[in-house]
Coordinates of N, CA and C in Angstrom, one line a residue:
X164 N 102.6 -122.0 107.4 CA 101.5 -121.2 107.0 C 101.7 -119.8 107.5
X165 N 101.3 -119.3 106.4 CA 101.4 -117.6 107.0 C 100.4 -117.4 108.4
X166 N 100.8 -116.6 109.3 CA 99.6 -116.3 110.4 C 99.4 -114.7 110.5
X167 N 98.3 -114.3 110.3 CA 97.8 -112.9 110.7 C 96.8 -113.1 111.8
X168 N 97.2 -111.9 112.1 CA 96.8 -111.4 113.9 C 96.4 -110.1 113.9
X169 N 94.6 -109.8 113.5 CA 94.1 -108.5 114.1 C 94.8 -107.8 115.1
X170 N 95.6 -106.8 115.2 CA 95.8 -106.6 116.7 C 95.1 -105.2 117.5
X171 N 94.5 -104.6 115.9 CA 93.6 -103.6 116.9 C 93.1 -103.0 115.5
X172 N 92.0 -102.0 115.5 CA 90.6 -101.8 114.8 C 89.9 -100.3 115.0
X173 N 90.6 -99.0 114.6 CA 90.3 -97.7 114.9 C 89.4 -97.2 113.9
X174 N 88.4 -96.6 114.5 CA 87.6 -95.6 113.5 C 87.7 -94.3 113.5
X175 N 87.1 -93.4 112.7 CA 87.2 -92.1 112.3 C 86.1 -91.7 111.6
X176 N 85.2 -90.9 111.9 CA 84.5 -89.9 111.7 C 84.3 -88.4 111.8
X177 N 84.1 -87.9 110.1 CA 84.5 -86.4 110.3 C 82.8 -86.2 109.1
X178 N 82.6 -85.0 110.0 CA 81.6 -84.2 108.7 C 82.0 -82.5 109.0
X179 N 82.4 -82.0 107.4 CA 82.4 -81.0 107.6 C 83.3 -80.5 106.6
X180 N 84.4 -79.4 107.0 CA 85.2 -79.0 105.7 C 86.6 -79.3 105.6
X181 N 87.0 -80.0 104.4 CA 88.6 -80.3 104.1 C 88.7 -80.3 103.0
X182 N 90.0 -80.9 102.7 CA 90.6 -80.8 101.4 C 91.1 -81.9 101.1
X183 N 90.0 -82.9 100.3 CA 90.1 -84.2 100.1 C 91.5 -84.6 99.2
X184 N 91.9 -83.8 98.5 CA 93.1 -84.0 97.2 C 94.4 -84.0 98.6
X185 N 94.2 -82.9 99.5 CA 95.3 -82.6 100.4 C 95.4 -84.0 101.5
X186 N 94.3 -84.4 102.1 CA 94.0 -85.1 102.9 C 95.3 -86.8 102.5
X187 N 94.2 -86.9 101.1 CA 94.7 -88.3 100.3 C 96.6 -88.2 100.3
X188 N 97.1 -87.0 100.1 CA 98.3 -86.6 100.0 C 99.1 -87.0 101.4
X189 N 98.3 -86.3 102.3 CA 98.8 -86.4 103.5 C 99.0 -87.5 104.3
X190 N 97.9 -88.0 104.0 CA 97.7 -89.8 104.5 C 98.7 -90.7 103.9
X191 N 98.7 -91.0 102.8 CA 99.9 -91.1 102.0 C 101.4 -90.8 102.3
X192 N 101.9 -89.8 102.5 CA 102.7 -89.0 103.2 C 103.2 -89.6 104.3
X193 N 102.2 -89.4 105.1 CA 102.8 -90.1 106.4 C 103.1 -91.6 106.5
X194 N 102.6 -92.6 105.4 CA 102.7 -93.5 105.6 C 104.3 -93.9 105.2
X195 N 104.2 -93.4 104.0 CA 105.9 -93.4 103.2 C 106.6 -92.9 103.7
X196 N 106.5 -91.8 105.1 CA 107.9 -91.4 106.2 C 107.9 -92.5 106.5
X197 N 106.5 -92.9 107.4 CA 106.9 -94.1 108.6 C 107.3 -95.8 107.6
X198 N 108.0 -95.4 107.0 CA 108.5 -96.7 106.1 C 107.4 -97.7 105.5
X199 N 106.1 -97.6 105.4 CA 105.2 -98.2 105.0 C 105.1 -98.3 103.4
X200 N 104.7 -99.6 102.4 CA 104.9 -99.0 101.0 C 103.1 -98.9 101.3
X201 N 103.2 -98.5 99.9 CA 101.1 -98.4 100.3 C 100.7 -98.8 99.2
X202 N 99.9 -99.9 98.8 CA 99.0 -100.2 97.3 C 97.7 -99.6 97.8
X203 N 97.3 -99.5 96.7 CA 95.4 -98.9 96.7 C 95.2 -100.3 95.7
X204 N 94.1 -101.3 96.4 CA 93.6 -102.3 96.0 C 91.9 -101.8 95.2
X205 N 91.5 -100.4 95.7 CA 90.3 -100.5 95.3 C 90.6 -98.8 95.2
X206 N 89.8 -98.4 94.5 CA 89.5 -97.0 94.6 C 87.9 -96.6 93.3
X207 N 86.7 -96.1 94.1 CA 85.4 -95.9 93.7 C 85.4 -94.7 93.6
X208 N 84.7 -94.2 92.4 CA 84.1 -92.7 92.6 C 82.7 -92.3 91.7
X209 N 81.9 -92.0 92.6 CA 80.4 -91.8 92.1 C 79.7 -90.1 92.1
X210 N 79.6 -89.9 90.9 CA 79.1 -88.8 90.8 C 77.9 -88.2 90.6
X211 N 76.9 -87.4 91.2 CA 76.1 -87.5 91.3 C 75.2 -86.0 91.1
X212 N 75.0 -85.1 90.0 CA 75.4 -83.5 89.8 C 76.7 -82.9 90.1
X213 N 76.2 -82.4 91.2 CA 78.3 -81.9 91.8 C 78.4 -82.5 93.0
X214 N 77.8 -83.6 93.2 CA 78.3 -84.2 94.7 C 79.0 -85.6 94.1
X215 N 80.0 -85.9 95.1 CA 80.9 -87.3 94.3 C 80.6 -87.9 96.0
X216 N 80.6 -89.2 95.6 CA 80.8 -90.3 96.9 C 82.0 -91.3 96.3
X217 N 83.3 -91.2 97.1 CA 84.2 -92.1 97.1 C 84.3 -92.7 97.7
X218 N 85.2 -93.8 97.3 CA 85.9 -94.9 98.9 C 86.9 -95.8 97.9
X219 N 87.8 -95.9 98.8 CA 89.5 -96.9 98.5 C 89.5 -97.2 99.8
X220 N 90.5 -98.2 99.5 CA 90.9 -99.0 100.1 C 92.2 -99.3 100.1
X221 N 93.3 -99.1 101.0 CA 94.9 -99.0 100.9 C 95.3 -100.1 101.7
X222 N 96.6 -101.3 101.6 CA 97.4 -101.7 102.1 C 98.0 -101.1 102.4
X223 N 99.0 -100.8 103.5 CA 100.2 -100.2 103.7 C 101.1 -101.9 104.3
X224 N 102.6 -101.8 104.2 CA 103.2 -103.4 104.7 C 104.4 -102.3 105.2
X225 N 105.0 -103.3 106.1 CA 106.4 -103.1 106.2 C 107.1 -104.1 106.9
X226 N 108.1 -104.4 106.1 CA 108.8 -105.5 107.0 C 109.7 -105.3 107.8
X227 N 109.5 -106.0 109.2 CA 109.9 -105.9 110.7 C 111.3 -106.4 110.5
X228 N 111.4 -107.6 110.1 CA 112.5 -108.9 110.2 C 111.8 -109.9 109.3
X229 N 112.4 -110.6 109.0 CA 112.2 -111.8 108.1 C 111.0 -112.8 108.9
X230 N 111.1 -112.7 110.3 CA 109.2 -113.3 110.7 C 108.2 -112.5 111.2
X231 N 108.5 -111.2 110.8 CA 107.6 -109.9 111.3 C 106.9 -109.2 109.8
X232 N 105.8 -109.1 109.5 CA 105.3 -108.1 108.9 C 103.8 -107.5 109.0
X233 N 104.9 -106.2 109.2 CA 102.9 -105.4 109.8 C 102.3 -104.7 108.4
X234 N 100.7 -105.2 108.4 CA 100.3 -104.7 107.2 C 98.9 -104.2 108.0
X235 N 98.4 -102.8 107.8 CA 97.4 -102.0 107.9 C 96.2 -101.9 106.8
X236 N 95.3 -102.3 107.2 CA 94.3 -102.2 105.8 C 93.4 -101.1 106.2
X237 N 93.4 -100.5 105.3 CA 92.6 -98.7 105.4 C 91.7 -98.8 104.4
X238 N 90.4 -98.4 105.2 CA 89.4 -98.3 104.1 C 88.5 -96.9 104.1
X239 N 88.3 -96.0 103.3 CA 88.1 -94.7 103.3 C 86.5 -94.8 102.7
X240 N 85.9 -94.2 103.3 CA 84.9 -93.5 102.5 C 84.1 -92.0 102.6
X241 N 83.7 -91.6 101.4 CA 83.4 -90.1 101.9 C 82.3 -89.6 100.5
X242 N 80.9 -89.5 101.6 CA 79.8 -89.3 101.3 C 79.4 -87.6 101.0
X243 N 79.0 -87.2 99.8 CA 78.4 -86.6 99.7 C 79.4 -85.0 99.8
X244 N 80.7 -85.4 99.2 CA 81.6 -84.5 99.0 C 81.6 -83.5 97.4
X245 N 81.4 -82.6 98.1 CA 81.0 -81.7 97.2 C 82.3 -80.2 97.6
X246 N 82.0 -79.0 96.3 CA 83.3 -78.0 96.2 C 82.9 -76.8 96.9
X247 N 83.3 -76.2 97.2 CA 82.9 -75.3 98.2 C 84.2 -74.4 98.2
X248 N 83.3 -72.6 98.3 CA 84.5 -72.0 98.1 C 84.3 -70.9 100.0
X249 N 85.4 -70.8 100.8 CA 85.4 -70.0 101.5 C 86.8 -69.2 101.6
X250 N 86.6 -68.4 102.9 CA 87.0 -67.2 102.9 C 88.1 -67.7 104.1
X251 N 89.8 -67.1 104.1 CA 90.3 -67.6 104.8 C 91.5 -66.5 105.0
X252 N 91.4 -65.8 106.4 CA 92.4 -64.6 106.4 C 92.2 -63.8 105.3
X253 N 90.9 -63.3 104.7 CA 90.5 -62.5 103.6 C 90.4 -63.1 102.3
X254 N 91.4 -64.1 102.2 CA 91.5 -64.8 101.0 C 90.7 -66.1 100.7
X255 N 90.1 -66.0 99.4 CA 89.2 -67.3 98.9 C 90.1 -68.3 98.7
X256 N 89.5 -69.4 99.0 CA 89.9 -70.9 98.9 C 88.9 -71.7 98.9
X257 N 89.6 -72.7 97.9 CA 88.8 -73.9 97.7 C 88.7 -75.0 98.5
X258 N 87.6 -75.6 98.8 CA 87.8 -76.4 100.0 C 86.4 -77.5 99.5
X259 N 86.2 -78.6 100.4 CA 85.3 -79.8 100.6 C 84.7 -80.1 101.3
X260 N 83.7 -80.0 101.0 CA 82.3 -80.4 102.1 C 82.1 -81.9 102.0
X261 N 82.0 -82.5 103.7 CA 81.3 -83.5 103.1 C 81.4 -84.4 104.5
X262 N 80.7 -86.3 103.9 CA 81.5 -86.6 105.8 C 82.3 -87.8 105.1
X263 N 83.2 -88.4 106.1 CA 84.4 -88.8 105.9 C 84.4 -90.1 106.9
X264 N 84.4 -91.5 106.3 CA 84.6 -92.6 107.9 C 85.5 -93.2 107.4
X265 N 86.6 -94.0 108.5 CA 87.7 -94.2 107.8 C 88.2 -95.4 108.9
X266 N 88.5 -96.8 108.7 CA 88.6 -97.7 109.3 C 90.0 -98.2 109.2
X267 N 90.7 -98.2 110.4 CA 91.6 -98.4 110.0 C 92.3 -99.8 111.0
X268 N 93.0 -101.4 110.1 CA 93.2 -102.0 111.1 C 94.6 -102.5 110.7
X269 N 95.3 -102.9 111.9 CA 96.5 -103.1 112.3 C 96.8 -104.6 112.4
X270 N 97.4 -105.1 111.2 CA 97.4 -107.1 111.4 C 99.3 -107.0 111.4
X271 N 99.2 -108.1 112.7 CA 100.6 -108.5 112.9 C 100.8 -109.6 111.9
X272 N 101.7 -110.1 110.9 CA 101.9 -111.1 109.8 C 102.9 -111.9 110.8
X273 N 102.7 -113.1 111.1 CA 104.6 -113.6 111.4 C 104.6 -115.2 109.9
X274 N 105.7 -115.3 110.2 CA 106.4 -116.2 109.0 C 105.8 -115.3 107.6
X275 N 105.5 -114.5 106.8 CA 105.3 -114.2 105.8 C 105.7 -114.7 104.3
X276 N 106.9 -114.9 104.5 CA 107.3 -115.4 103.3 C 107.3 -117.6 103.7
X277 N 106.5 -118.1 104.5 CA 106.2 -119.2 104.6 C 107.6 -120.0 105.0
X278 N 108.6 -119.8 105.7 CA 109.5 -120.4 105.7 C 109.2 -121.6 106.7
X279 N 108.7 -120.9 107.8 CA 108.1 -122.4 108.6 C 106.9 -123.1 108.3
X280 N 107.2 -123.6 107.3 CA 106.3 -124.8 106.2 C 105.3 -125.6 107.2
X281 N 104.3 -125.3 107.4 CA 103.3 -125.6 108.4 C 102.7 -127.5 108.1
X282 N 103.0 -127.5 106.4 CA 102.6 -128.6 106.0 C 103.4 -130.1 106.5
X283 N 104.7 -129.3 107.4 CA 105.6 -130.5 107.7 C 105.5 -130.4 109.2
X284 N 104.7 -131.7 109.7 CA 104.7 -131.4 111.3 C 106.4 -130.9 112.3
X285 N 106.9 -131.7 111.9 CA 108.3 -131.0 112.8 C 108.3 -129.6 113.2
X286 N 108.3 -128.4 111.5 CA 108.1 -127.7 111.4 C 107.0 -126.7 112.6
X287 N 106.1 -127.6 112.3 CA 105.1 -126.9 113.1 C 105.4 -126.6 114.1
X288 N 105.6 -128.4 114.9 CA 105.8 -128.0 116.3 C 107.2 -126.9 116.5
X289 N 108.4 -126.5 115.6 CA 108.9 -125.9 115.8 C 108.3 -124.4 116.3
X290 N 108.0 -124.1 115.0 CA 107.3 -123.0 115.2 C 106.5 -122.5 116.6
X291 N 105.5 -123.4 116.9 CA 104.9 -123.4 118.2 C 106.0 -122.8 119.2
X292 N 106.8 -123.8 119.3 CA 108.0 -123.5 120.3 C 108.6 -122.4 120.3
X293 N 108.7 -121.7 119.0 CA 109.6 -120.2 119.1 C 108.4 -119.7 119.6
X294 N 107.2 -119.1 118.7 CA 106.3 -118.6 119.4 C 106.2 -118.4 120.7
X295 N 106.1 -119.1 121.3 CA 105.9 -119.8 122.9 C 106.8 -119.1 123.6
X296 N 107.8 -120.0 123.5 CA 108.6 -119.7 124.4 C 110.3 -118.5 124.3
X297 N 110.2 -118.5 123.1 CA 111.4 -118.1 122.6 C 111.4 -116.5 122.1
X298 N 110.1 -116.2 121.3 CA 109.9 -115.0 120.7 C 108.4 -114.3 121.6
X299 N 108.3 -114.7 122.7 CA 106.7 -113.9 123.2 C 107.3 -112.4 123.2
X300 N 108.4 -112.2 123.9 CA 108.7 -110.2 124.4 C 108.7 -109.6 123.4
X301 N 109.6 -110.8 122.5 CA 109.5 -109.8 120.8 C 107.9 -109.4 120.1
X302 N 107.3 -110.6 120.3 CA 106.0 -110.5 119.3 C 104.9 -109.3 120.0
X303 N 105.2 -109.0 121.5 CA 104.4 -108.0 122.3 C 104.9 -106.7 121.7
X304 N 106.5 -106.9 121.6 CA 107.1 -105.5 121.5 C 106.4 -105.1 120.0
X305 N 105.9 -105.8 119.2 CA 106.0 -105.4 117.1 C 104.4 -105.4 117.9
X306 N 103.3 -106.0 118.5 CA 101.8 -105.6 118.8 C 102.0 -104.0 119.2
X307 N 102.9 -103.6 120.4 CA 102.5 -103.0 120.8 C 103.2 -101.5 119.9
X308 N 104.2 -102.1 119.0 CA 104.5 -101.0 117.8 C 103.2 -100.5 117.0
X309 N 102.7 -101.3 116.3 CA 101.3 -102.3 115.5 C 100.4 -100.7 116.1
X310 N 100.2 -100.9 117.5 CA 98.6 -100.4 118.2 C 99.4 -98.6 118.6
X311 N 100.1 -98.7 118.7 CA 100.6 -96.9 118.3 C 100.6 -96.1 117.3
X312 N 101.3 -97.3 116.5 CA 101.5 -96.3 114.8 C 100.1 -96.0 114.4
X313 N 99.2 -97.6 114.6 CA 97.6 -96.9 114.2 C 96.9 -96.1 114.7
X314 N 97.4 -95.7 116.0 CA 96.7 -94.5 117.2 C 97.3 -93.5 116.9
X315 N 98.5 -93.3 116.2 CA 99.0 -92.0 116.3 C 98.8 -91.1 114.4
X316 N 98.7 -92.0 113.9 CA 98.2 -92.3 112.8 C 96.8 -91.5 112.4
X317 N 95.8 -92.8 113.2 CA 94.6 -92.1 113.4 C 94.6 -90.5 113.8
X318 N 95.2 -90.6 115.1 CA 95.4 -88.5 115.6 C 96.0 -87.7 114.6
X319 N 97.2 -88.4 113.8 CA 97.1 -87.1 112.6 C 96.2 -86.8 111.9
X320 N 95.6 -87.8 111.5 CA 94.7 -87.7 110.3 C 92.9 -86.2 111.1
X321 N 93.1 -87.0 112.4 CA 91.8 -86.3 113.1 C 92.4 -84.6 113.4
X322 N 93.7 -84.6 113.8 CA 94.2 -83.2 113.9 C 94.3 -82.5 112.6
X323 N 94.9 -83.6 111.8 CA 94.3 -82.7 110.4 C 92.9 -82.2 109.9
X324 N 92.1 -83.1 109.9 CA 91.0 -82.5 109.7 C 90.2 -81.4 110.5
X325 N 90.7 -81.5 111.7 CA 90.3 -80.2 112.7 C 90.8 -79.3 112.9
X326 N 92.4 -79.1 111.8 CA 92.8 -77.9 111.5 C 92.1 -77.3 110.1
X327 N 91.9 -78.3 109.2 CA 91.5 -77.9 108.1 C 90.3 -77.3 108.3
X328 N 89.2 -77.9 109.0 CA 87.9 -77.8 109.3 C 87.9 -76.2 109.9
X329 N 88.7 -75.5 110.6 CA 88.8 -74.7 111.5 C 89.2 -73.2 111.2
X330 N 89.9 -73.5 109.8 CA 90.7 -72.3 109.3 C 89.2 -71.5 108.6

């Protein structure tokens, strides 16, 4: 049986000014360097005069090894984002008002493609035993990959928005 493992749970809150089309790009972006593929399972958009409220929802996966795969579930939402035009080194630009929460969690996958068939006891107790005894340094070393990428992750996203916010 497949096993997923929470391994850690970051949030993000921003109110103020960005550039949601750029943001989405960027987030995106970074995930497809750091080898991640990304589906969008959900994506909402509500409009309301000139203010829109969105929220998606992204998988990002990547596979480790054949009993490693880290998948990140991102979930975005952003209230009361509206257009806005300011002034930047003299020059007008279009920009976004609005607030922005953004959850992002980090699951360690092992066996993914089911090869240790959980349904056949031998199996199992195999499995137990690698776990255990055989694979612990490895499975710390892919957690403690897991809890950086989403920390450092998260800090681009927050240094981005507090450059954008700033200009």
């Amino acid at each position: 049986m497949v096993e997923k493992d929470q391994i850690i749970k970051e949030k993000l809150d921003h109110t103020g000014l960005f550039n949601f089309a750029e943001l989405y790009g960027f987030m995106h972006n970074w995930l497809n360097e750091n080898l991640y593929g990304v589906n969008e399972d959900k994506y909402s958009e509500k409009v309301t005069g000139n203010v829109r409220d969105i929220s998606f929802e992204w998988k990002a996966t990547r596979e480790i090894s054949d009993y490693f795969k880290i998948e990140y579930g991102i979930k975005v939402e952003v209230l009361g984002l509206s257009d806005v035009e300011v002034e930047i080194d003299g020059k007008r630009k279009k920009m976004n008002k609005g607030k922005i929460s953004m959850e992002i969690k980090g699951v360690l996958i092992k066996d993914p493609k089911n090869n240790w068939d959980e349904t056949r006891p031998f199996f199992k107790f195999l499995r137990e035993l690698y776990d255990k005894y055989i694979m612990p340094s490895r499975i710390k070393s892919v957690e403690d990959k897991i809890e950086s990428d989403v920390r450092a992750f998260k800090d681009e996203i927050k240094a981005y928005l507090e450059l954008t916010g700033k200009r």
